Coordinates of C-alpha atoms in Angstrom, one line a residue:
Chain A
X264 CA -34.8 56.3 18.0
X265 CA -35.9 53.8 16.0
X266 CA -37.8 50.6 16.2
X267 CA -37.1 47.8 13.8
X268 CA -40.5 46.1 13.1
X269 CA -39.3 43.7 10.2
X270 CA -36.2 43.0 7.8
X271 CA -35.8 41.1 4.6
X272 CA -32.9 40.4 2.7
X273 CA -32.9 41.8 -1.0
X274 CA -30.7 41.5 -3.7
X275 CA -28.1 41.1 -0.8
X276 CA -28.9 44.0 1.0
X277 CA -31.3 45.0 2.8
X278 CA -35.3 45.9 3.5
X279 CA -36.3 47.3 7.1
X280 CA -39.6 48.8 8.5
X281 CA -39.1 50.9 11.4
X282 CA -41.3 53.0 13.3
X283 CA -40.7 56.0 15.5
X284 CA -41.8 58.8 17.3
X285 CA -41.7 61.6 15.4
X286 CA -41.4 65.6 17.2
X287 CA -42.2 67.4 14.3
X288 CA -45.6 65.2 13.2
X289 CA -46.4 64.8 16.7
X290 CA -46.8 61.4 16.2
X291 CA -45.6 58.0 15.5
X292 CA -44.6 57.0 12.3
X293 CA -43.6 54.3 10.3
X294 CA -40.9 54.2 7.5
X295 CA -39.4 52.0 5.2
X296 CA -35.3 52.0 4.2
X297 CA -33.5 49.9 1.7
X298 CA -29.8 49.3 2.6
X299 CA -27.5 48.3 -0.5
X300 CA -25.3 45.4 0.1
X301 CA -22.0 48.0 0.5
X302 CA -23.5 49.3 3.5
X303 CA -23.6 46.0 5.2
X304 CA -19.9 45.7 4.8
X305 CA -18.8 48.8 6.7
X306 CA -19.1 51.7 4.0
X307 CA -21.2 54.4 4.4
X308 CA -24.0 55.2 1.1
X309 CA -25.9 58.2 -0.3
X310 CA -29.6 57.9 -0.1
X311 CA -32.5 58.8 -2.3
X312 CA -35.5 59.4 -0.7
X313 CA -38.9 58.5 -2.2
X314 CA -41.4 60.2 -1.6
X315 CA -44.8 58.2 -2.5
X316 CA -48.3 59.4 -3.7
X317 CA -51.9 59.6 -2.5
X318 CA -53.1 57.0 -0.3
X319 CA -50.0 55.0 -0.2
X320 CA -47.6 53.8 2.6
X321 CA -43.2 52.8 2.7
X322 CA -44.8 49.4 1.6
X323 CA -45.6 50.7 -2.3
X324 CA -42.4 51.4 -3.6
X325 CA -40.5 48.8 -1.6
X326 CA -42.9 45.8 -2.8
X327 CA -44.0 47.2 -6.4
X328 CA -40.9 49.4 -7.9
X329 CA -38.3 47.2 -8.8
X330 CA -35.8 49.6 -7.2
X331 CA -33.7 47.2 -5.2
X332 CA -32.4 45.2 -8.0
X333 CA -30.2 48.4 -9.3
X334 CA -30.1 50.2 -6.0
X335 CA -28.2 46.8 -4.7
X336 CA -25.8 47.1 -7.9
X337 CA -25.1 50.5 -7.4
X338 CA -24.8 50.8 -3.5
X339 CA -27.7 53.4 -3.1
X340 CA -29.7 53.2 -0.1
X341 CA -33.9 53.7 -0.3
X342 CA -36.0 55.6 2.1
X343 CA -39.2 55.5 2.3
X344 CA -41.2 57.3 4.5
X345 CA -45.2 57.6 4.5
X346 CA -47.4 60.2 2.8
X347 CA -48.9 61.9 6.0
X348 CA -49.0 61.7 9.6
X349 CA -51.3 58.7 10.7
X350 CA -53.0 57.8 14.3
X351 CA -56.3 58.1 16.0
X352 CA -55.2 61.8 17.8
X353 CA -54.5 62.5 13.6
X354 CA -57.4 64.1 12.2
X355 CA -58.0 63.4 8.3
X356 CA -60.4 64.2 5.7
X357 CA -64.0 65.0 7.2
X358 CA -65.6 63.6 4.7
X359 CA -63.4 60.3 4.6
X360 CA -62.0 60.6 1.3
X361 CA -59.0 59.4 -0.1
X362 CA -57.5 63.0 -1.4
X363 CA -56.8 64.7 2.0
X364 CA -55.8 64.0 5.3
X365 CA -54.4 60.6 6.1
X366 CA -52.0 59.4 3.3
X367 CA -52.0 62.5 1.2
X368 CA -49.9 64.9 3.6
X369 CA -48.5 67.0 0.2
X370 CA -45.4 67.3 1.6
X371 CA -45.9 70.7 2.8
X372 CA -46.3 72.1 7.0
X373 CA -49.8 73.0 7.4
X374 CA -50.7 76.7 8.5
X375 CA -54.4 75.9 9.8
X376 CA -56.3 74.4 12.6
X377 CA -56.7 71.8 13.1
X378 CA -54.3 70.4 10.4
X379 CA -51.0 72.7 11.6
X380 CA -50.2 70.3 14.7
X381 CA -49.6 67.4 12.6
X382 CA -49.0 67.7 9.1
X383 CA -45.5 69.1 8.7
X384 CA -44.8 66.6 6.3
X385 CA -42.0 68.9 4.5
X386 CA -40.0 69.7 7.8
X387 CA -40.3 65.6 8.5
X388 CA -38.7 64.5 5.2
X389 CA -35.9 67.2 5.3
X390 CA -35.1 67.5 8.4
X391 CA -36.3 65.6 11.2
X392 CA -36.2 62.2 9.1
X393 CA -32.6 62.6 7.7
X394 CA -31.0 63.6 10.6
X395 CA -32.0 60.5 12.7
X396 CA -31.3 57.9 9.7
X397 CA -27.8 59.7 9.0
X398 CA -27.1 59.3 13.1
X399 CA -28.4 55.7 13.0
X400 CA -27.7 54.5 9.7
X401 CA -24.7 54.0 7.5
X402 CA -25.4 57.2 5.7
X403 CA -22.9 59.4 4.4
X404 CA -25.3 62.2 4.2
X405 CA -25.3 62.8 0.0
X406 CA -29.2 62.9 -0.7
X407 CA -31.3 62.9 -3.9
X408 CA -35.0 62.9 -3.7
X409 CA -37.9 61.3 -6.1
X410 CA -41.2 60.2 -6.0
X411 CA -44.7 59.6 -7.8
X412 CA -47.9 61.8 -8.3
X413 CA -48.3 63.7 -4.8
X414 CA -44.9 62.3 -4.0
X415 CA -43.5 63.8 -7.5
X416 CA -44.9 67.2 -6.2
X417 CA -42.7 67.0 -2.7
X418 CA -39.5 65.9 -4.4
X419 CA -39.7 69.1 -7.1
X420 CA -41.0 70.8 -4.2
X421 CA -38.4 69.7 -1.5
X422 CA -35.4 69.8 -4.0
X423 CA -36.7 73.8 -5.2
X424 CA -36.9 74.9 -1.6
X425 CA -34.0 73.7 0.1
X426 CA -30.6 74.5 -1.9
X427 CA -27.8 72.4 -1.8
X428 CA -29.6 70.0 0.7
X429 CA -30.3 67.2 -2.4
X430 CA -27.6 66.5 -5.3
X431 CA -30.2 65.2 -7.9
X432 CA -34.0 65.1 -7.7
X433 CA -36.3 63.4 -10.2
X434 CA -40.3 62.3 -10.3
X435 CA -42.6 60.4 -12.3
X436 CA -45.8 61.9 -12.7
X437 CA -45.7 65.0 -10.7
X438 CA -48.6 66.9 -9.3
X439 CA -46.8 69.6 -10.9
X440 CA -48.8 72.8 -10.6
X441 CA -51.1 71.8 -7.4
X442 CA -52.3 75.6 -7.0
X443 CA -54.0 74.7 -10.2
X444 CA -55.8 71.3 -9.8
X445 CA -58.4 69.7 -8.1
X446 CA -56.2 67.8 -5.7
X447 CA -53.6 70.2 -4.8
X448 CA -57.1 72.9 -4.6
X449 CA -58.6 71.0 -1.8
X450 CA -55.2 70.6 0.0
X451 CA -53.8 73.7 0.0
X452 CA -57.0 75.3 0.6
X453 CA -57.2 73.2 3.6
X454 CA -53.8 73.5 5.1
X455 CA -53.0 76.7 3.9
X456 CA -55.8 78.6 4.2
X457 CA -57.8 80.3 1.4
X458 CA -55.4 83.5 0.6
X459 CA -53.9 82.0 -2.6
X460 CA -50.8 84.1 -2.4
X461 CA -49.3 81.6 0.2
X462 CA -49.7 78.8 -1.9
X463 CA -47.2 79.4 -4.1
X464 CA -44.2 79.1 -1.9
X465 CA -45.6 74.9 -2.6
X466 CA -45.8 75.0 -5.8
X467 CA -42.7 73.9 -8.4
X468 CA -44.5 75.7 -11.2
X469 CA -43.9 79.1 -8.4
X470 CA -40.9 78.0 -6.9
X471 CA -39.0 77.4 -10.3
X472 CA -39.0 81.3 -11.3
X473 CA -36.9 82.3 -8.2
X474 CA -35.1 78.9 -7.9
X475 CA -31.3 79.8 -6.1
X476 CA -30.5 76.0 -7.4
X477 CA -31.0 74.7 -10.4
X478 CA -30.4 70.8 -10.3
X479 CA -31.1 68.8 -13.8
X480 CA -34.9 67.1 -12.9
X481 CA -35.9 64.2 -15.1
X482 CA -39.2 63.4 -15.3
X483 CA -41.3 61.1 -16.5
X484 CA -45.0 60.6 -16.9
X485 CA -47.5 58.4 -19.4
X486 CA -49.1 59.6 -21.7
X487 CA -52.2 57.2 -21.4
X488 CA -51.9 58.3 -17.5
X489 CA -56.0 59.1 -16.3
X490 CA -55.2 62.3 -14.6
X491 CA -52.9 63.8 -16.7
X492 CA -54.7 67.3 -18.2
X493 CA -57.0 67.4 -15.0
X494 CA -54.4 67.2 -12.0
X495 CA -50.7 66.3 -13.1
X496 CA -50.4 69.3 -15.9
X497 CA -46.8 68.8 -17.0
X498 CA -47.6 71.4 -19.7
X499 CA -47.2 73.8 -16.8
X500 CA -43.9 72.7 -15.7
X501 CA -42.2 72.5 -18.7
X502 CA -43.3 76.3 -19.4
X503 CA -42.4 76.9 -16.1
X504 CA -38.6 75.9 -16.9
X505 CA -38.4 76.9 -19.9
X506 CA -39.3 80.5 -19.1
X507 CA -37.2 80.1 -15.6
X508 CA -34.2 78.3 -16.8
X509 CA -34.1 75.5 -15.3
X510 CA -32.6 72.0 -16.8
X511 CA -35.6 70.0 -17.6
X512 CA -35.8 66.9 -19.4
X513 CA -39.9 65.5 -19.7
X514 CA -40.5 62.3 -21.2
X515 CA -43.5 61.9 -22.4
X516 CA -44.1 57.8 -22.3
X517 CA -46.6 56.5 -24.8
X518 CA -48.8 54.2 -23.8
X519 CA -47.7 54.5 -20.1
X520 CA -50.8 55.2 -17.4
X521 CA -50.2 56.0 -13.5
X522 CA -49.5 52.7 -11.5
X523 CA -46.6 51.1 -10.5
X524 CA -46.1 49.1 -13.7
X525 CA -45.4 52.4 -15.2
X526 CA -42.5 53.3 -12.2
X527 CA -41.1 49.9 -12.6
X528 CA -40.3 51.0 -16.3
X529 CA -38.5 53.9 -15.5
X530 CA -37.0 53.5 -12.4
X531 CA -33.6 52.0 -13.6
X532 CA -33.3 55.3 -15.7
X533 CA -33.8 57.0 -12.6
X534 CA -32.0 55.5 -11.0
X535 CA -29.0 56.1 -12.3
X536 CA -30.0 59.7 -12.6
X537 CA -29.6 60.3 -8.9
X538 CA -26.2 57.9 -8.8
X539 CA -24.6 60.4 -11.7
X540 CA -24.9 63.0 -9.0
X541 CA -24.7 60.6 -5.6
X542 CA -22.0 58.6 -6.2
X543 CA -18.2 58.8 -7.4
X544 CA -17.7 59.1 -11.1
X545 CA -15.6 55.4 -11.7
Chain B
X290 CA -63.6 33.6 -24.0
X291 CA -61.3 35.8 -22.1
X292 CA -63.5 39.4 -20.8
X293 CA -60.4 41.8 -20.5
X294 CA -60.5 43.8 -16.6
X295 CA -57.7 46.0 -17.1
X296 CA -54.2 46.4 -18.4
X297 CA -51.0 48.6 -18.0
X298 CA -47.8 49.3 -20.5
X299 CA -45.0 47.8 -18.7
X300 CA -41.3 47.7 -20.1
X301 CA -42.6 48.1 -23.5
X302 CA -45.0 45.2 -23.2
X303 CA -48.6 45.1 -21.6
X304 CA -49.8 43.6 -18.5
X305 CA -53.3 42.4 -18.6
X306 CA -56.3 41.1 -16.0
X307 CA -58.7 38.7 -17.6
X308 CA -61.8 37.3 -16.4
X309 CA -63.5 33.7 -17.7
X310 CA -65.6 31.1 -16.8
X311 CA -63.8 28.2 -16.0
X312 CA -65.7 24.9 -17.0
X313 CA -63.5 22.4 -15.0
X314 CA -63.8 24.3 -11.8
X315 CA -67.7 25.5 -12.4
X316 CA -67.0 29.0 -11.3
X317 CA -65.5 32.5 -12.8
X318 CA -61.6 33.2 -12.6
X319 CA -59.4 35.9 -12.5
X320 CA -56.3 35.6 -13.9
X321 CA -53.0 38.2 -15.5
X322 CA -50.9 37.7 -18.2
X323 CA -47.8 39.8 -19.3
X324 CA -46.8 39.9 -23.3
X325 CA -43.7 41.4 -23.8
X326 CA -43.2 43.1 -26.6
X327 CA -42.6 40.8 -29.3
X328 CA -45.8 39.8 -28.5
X329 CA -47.7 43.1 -29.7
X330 CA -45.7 43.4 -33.1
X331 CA -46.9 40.0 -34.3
X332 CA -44.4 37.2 -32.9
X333 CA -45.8 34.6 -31.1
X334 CA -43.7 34.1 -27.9
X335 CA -43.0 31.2 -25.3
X336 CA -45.4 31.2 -21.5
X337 CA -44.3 30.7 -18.3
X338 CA -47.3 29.4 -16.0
X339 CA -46.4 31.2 -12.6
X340 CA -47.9 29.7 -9.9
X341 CA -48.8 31.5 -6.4
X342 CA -48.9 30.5 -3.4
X343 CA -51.0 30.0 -0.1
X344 CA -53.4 33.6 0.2
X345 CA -52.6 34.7 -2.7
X346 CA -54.2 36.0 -6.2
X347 CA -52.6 36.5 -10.0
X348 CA -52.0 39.9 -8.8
X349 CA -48.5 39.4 -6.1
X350 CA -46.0 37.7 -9.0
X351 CA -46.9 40.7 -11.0
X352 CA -46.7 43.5 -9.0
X353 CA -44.0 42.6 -6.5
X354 CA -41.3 39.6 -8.4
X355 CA -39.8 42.5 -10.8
X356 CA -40.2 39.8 -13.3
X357 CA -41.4 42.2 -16.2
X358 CA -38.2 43.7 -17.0
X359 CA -36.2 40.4 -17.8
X360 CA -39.6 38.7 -19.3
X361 CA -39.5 41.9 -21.6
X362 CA -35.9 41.5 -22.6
X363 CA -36.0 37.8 -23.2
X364 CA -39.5 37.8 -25.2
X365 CA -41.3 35.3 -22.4
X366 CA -45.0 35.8 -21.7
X367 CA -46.1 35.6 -17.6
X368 CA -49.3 33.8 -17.1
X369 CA -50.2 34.0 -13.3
X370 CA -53.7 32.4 -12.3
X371 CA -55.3 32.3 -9.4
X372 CA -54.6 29.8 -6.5
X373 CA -57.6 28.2 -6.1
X374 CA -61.3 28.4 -7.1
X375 CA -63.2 31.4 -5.7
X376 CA -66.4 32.7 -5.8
X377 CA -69.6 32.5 -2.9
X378 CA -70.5 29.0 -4.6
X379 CA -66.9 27.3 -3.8
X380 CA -66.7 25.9 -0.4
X381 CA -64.0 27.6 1.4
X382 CA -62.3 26.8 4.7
X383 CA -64.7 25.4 7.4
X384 CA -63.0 27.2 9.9
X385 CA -61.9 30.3 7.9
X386 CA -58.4 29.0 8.0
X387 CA -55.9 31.2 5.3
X388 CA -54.3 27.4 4.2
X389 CA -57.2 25.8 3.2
X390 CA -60.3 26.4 0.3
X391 CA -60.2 29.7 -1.1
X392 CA -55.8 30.8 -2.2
X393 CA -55.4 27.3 -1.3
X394 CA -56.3 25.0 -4.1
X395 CA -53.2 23.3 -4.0
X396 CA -52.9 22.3 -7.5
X397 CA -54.6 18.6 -7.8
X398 CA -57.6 17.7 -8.6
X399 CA -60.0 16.6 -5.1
X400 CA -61.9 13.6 -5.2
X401 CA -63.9 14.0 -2.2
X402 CA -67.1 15.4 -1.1
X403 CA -67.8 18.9 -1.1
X404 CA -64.3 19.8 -2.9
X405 CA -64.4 17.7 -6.1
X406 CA -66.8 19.7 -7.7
X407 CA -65.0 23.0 -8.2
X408 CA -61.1 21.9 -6.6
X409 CA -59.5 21.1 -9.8
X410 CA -56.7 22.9 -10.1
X411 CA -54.4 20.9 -11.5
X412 CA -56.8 20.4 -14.8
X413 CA -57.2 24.2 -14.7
X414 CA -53.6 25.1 -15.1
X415 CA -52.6 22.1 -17.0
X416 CA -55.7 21.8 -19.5
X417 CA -58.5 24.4 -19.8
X418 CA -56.2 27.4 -19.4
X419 CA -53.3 27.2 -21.5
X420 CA -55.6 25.8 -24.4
X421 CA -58.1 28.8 -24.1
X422 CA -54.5 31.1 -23.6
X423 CA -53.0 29.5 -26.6
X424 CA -55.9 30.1 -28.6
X425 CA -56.6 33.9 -28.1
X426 CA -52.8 34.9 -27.2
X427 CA -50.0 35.1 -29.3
X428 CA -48.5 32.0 -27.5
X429 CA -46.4 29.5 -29.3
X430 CA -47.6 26.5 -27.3
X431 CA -44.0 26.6 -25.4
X432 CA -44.6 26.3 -21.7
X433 CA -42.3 26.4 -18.7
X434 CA -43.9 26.1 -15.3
X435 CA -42.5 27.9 -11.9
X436 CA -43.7 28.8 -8.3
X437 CA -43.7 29.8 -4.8
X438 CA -44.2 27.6 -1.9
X439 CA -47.9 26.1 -2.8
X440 CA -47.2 26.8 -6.3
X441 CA -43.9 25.8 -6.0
X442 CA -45.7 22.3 -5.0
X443 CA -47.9 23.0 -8.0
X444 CA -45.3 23.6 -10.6
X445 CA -42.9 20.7 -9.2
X446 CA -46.6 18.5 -9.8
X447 CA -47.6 19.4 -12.6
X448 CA -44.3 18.9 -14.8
X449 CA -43.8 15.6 -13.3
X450 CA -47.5 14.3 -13.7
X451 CA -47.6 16.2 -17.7
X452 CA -44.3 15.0 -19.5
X453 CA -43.8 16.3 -22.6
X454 CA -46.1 19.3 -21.5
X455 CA -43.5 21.7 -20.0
X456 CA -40.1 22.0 -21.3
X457 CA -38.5 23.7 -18.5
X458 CA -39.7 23.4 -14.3
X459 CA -38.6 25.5 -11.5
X460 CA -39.6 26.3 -8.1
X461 CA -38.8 28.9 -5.0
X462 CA -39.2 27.3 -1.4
X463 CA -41.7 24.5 -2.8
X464 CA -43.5 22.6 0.1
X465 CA -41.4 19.9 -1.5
X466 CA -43.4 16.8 0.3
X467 CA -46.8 17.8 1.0
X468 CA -48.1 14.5 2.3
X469 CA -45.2 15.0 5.1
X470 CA -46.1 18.7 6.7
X471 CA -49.1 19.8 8.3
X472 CA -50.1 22.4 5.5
X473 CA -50.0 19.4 3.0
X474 CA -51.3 17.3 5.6
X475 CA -54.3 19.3 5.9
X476 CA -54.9 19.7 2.8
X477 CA -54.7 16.3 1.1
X478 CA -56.5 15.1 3.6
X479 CA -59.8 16.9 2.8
X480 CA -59.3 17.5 -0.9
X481 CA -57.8 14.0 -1.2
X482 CA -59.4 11.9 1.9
X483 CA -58.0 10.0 4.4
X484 CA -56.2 7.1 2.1
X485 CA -52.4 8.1 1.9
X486 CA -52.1 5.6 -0.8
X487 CA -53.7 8.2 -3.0
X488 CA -51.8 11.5 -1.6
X489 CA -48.4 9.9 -3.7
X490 CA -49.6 11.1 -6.8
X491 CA -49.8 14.8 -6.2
X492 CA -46.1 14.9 -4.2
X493 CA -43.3 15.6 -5.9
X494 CA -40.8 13.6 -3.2
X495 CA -43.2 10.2 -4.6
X496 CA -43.8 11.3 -8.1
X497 CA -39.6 11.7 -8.9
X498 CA -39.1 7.9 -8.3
X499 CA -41.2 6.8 -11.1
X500 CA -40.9 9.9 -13.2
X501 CA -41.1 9.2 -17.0
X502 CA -39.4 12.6 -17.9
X503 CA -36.5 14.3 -16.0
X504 CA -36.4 18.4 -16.6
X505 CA -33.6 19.7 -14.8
X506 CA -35.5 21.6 -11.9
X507 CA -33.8 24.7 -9.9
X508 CA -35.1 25.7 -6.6
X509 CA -34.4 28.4 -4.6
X510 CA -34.8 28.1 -0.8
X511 CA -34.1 30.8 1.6
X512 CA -32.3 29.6 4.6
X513 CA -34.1 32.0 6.7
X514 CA -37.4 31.7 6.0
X515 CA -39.6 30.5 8.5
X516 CA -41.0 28.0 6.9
X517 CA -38.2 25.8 5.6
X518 CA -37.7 22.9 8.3
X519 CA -41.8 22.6 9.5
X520 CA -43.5 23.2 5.8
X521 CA -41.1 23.2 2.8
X522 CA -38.9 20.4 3.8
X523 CA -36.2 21.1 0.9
X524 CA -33.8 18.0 2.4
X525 CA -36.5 15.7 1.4
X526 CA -36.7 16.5 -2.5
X527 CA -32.9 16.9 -2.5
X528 CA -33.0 12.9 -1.2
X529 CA -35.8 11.8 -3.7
X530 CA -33.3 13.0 -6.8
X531 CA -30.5 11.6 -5.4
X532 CA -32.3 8.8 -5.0
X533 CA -34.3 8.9 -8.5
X534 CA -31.4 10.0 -10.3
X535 CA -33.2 13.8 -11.2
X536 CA -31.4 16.8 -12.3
X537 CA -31.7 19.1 -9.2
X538 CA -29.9 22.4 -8.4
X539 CA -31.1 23.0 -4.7
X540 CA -30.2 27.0 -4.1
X541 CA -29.7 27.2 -0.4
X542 CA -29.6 31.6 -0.3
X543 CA -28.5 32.5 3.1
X544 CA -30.3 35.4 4.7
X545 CA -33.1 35.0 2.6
X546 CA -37.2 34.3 4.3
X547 CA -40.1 33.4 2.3
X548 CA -41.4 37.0 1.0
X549 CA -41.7 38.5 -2.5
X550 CA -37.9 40.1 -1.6
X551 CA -36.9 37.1 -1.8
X552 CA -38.5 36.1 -4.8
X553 CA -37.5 39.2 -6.7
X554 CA -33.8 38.8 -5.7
X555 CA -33.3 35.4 -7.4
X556 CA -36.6 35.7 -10.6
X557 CA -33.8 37.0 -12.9
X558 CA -31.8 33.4 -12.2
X559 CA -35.4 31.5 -13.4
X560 CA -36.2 33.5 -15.9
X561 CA -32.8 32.4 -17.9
X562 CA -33.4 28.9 -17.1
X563 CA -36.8 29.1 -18.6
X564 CA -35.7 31.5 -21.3
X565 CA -32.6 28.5 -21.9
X566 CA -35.3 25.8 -22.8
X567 CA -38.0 27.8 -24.1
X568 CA -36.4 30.2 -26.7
X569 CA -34.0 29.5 -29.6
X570 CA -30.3 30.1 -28.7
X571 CA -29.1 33.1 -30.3

């Protein structure tokens, strides 16, 4: 069930915070959801979900994205959920850092005490989360899935591990080979436990050689972006869909760093990505 | 001299933090700019002076109105300073009060005892910073003014006080007649003193009467926000340009509160009206 914290109207439609006790996190959680002005009027809209990177909340993409302007035009509905389990009985990163733990969930179900009780971040967004917004929403159940950084990593990752659950997928600045970065490292090592071979059933760079689906991704990352060779290694995914397959199109953005300014750029583009797939052809 | 902080691509153009010292408010300020990209291939482009409201910093018009996109298209710079002097040397709220001293600056220029050394707002964004802007940016010297609630009050201000200085004024839920709510109330009578004689020049319901210069002025008021009847008191400036004879469209958007949603939902609609005065028709 969900709790309605706050509402505000957007580009006629509109922006709702809920919170709500989650099974699978074993906690409560808060989410954000932007509702198009066609599903205010009796209709029923597809969804893309977004999922958002390290350290953030719902509140990122909703405040700093830009996506409601299109989103409103097109009749798409945003959800936004947050990036880990949160609460005192929660336990995060020993040493307090920003990387692991609270807000950096990776979008994966943990194997490992203590973090196995809680963080089932992946079985939250695709399962547990849809099914009570398409019972309580005006949803008509077609999905896409997005997101930025760690978020970019979950989309590839939730879109190349559940066929036929998403009809487009996209991310900006994917996390794309976390088996082989510093971030993804500490996290998987963490949740999944040291033996290496059962990282790779959460990792896009892994999962794209096997792939039983293979929707178009666009993605997009800046080229003036900080962590770019160190953590988001596009390199890697491209050579990982090129040898695989898969229907890739990287744009490499000149200029462009990490932040929102660089999502806000794109996101029309994306936009329209997932409706392609999401919504009837006129 | 303007001592760069940081700066992001965005849509083509380049968002950027500076840092100065201020000589008519005796401390250091923070303020963001957004070229678009005309800008950075040797135009010189129009401004529009953004001003915040109560709390806030240069940083909320840029990250959350969406205003980039449009600014981008058009060829309009953003200038967004801060709301008030800052700094452990400016005398803040006695109290700690959010609507007073520090984000609240109110956009005049205080005559009393401790404020009048470092309160002057209205010189800042009126005098010191568009001449050091116009000097190191590629600015043409065209300037519209806008704002949200306390800068709504600021921008209404400072285009009827400068004539001549702006060619194009508009506002979003303006506390339209400061010297007749308790936030204005407050704060004129500190900044200002007691003497209501004096509060008339720094209120736009008292400066339209007498006003040498008459801008057609849209403003945007959500009919839900919280605000409107206690604070903002949009009745009252509709009655002063009636009664003065001033160009007004009053926006009365159903549904909408006083948040950034709002905001972004109707920036597109102000951005053309500046763009109309500001740029030469095509």
């Amino acid at each position: 069930m969900l709790t309605l914290l706050s509402e505000n109207r957007s580009f006629a439609g509109i922006h709702r915070r809920y919170r709500h006790e989650s099974a699978v996190l074993d906690c409560a959680m808060t989410l954000a959801v932007y509702l198009p002005p066609q599903a205010l009027s009796g209709e029923t809209v597809p969804a893309l979900y977004w999922l958002s990177g390290l350290t953030c909340t719902d509140e990122n993409v909703m405040q700093k994205a830009g996506a409601h302007r299109l989103a409103a035009s097109l009749g798409l509905a945003l959800i936004a959920p947050d990036t880990s389990p949160r609460g005192p009985e929660v336990p995060g990163d020993p040493d307090g850092a920003w990387d692991f733990g609270h807000g950096a969930g990776f979008y994966l179900n943990a194997s490992e005490v203590p973090w196995a009780r809680h963080y089932r971040m992946h079985d939250y967004v695709v399962e547990e989360l849809p099914a009570l917004l398409e019972r309580e929403l005006p949803l008509n159940g077609r999905r896409g899935v997005s997101g930025h950084s760690m978020g970019g990593h979950g989309a590839l990752v939730c879109a190349l591990r559940n066929p036929g659950f998403y009809r487009s997928v996209s991310a900006f600045a994917p996390i794309s080979h976390p088996s082989r970065c510093p971030w993804g490292e500490k996290a998987f090592s963490r949740y999944l436990g040291p033996d290496r071979s059962r990282w790779s059933a959460w990792d896009a760079c892994d999962l794209m050689a096997s792939a039983p689906e293979r929707l178009p991704l666009l993605v997009d990352q800046g080229l003036d972006d900080p962590f770019l060779e160190s953590q988001l290694r596009p390199d890697d995914l491209e050579e990982a869909a090129r040898a695989a397959g898969h229907p890739l199109q990287l744009r490499r953005q000149s200029g462009y760093d990490h932040s929102y300014f660089f999502i806000a750029s794109f996101i029309d583009d994306h936009l329209r990505h997932h409706a392609a797939a999401l919504l009837p052809q006129g």
